mmCIF file of C-alpha atoms in Angstrom:
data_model
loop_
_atom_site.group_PDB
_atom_site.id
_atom_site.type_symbol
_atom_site.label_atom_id
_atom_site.label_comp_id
_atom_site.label_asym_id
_atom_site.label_seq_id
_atom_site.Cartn_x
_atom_site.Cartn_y
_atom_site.Cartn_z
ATOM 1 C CA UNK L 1 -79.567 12.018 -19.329
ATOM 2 C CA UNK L 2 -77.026 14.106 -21.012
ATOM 3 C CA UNK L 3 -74.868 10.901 -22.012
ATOM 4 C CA UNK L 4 -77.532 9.364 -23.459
ATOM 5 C CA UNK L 5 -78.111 12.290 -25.870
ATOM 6 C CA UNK L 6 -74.428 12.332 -26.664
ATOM 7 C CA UNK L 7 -74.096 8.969 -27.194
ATOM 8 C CA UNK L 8 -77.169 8.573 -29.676
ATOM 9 C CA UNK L 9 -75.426 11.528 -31.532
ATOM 10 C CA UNK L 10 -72.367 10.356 -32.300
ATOM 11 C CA UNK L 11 -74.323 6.866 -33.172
ATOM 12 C CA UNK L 12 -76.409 9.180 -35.921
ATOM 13 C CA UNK L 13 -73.677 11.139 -37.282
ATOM 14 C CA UNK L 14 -71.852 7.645 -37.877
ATOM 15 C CA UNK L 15 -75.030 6.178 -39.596
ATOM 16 C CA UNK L 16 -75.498 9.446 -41.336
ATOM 17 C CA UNK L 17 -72.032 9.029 -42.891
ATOM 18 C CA UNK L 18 -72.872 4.830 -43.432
ATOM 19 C CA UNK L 19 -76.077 6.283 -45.516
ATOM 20 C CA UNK L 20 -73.566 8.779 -47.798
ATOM 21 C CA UNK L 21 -71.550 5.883 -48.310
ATOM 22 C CA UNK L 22 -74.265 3.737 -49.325
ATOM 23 C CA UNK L 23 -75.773 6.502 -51.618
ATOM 24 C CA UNK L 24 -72.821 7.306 -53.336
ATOM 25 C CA UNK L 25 -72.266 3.912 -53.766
ATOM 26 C CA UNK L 26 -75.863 3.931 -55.795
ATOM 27 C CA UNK L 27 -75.394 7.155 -57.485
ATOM 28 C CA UNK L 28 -72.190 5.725 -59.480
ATOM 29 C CA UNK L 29 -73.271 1.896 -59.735
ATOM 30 C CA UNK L 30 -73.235 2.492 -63.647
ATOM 31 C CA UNK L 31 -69.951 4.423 -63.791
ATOM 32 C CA UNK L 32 -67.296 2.490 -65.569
ATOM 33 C CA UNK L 33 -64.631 1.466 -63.219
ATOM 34 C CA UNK L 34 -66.407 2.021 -60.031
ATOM 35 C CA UNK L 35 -65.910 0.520 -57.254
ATOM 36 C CA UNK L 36 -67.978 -0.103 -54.245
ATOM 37 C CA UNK L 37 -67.017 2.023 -50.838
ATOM 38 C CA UNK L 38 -68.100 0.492 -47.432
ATOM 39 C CA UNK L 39 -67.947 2.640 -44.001
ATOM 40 C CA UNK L 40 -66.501 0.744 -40.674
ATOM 41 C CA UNK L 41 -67.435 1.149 -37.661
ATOM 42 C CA UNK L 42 -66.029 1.358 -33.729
ATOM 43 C CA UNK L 43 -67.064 1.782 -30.366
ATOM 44 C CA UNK L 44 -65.692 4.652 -28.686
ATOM 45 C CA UNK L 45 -65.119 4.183 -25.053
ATOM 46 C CA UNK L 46 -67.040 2.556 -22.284
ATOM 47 C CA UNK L 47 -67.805 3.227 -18.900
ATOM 48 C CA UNK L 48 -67.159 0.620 -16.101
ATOM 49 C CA UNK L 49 -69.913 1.268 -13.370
ATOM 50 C CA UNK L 50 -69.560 -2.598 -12.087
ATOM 51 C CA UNK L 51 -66.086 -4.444 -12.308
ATOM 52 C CA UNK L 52 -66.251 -7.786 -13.063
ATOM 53 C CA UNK L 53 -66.086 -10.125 -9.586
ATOM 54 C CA UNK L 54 -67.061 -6.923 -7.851
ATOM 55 C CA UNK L 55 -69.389 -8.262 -5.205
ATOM 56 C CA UNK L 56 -72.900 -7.501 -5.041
ATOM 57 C CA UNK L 57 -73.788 -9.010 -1.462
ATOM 58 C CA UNK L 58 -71.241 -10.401 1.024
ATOM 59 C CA UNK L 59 -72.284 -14.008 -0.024
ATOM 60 C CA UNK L 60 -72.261 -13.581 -3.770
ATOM 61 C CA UNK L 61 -70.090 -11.547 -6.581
ATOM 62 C CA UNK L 62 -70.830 -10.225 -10.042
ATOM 63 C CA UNK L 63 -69.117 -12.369 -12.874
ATOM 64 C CA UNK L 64 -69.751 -10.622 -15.499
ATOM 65 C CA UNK L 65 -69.215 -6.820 -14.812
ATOM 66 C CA UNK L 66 -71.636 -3.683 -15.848
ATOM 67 C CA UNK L 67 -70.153 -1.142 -18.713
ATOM 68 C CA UNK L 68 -71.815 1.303 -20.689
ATOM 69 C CA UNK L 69 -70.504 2.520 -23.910
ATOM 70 C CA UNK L 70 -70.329 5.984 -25.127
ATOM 71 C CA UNK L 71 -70.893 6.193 -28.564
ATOM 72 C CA UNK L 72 -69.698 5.089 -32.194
ATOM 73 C CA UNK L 73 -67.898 6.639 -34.682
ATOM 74 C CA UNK L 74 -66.571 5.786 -38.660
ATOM 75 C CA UNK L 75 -63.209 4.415 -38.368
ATOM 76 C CA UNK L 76 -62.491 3.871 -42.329
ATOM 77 C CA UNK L 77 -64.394 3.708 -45.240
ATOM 78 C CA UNK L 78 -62.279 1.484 -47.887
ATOM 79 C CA UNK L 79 -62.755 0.125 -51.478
ATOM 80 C CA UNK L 80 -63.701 -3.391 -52.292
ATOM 81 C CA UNK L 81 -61.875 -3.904 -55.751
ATOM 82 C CA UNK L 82 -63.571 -7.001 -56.914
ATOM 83 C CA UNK L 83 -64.241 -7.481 -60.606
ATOM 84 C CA UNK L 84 -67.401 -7.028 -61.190
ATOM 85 C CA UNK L 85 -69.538 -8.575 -64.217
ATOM 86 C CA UNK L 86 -69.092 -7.551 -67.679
ATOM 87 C CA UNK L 87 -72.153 -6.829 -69.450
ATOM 88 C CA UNK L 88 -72.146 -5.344 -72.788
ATOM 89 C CA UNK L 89 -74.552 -2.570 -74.021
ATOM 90 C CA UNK L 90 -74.129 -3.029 -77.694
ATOM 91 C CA UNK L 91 -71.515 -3.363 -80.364
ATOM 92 C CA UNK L 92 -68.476 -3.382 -80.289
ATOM 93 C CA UNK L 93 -67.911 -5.264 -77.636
ATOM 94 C CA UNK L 94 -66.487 -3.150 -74.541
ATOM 95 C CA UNK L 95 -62.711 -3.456 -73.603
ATOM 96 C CA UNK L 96 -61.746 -4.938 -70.319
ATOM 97 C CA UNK L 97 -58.751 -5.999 -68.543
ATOM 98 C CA UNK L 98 -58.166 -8.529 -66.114
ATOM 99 C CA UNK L 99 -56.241 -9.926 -63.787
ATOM 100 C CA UNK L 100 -55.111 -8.819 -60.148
ATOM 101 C CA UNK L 101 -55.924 -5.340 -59.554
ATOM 102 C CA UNK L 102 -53.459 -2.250 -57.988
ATOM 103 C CA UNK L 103 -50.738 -5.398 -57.682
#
């Protein structure tokens, strides 16, 4: 019982950082220059209860083993510098640069 409740914490503290991502990602959509962030995810560990092979009577075995995992957690959050659209808002035309970015 009390793995269960640790594992679906760390599963919402790693979607509760995945929604901050996401929001700040909408709160600065319109900011000039910004660039998208996007939140990665891992397991943490598991928990073998059944090897795989491990027999299960003494005619037949197990092929395919029985783990449970512990958790998740936010391994990175990183940048995707794509260039995005330009769209212009009146006159003069905006400035841009382009090419390969952080080269």
């Amino acid at each position: 019982m009390l793995r269960a409740l640790w594992t679906s914490a760390s599963g919402m503290t790693a979607q509760q950082t995945n929604l901050d991502v996401i929001s700040h990602n909408m709160a600065n959509v319109d900011t000039v220059g910004f660039k998208n962030m996007r939140a990665t995810f891992q397991d943490l560990v598991y928990q073998t209860i059944r090897e795989p092979g491990a027999p299960t009577s003494p005619t037949t075995r197990n092929p395919s083993g029985f783990q449970i995992g512990l958790g998740a957690y936010v391994s990175d959050t990183y940048g995707i510098f794509t260039q995005r659209n330009i769209f212009q808002k009146g006159s003069p035309p905006p400035m841009r640069c382009s090419g390969k970015p952080l080269t």
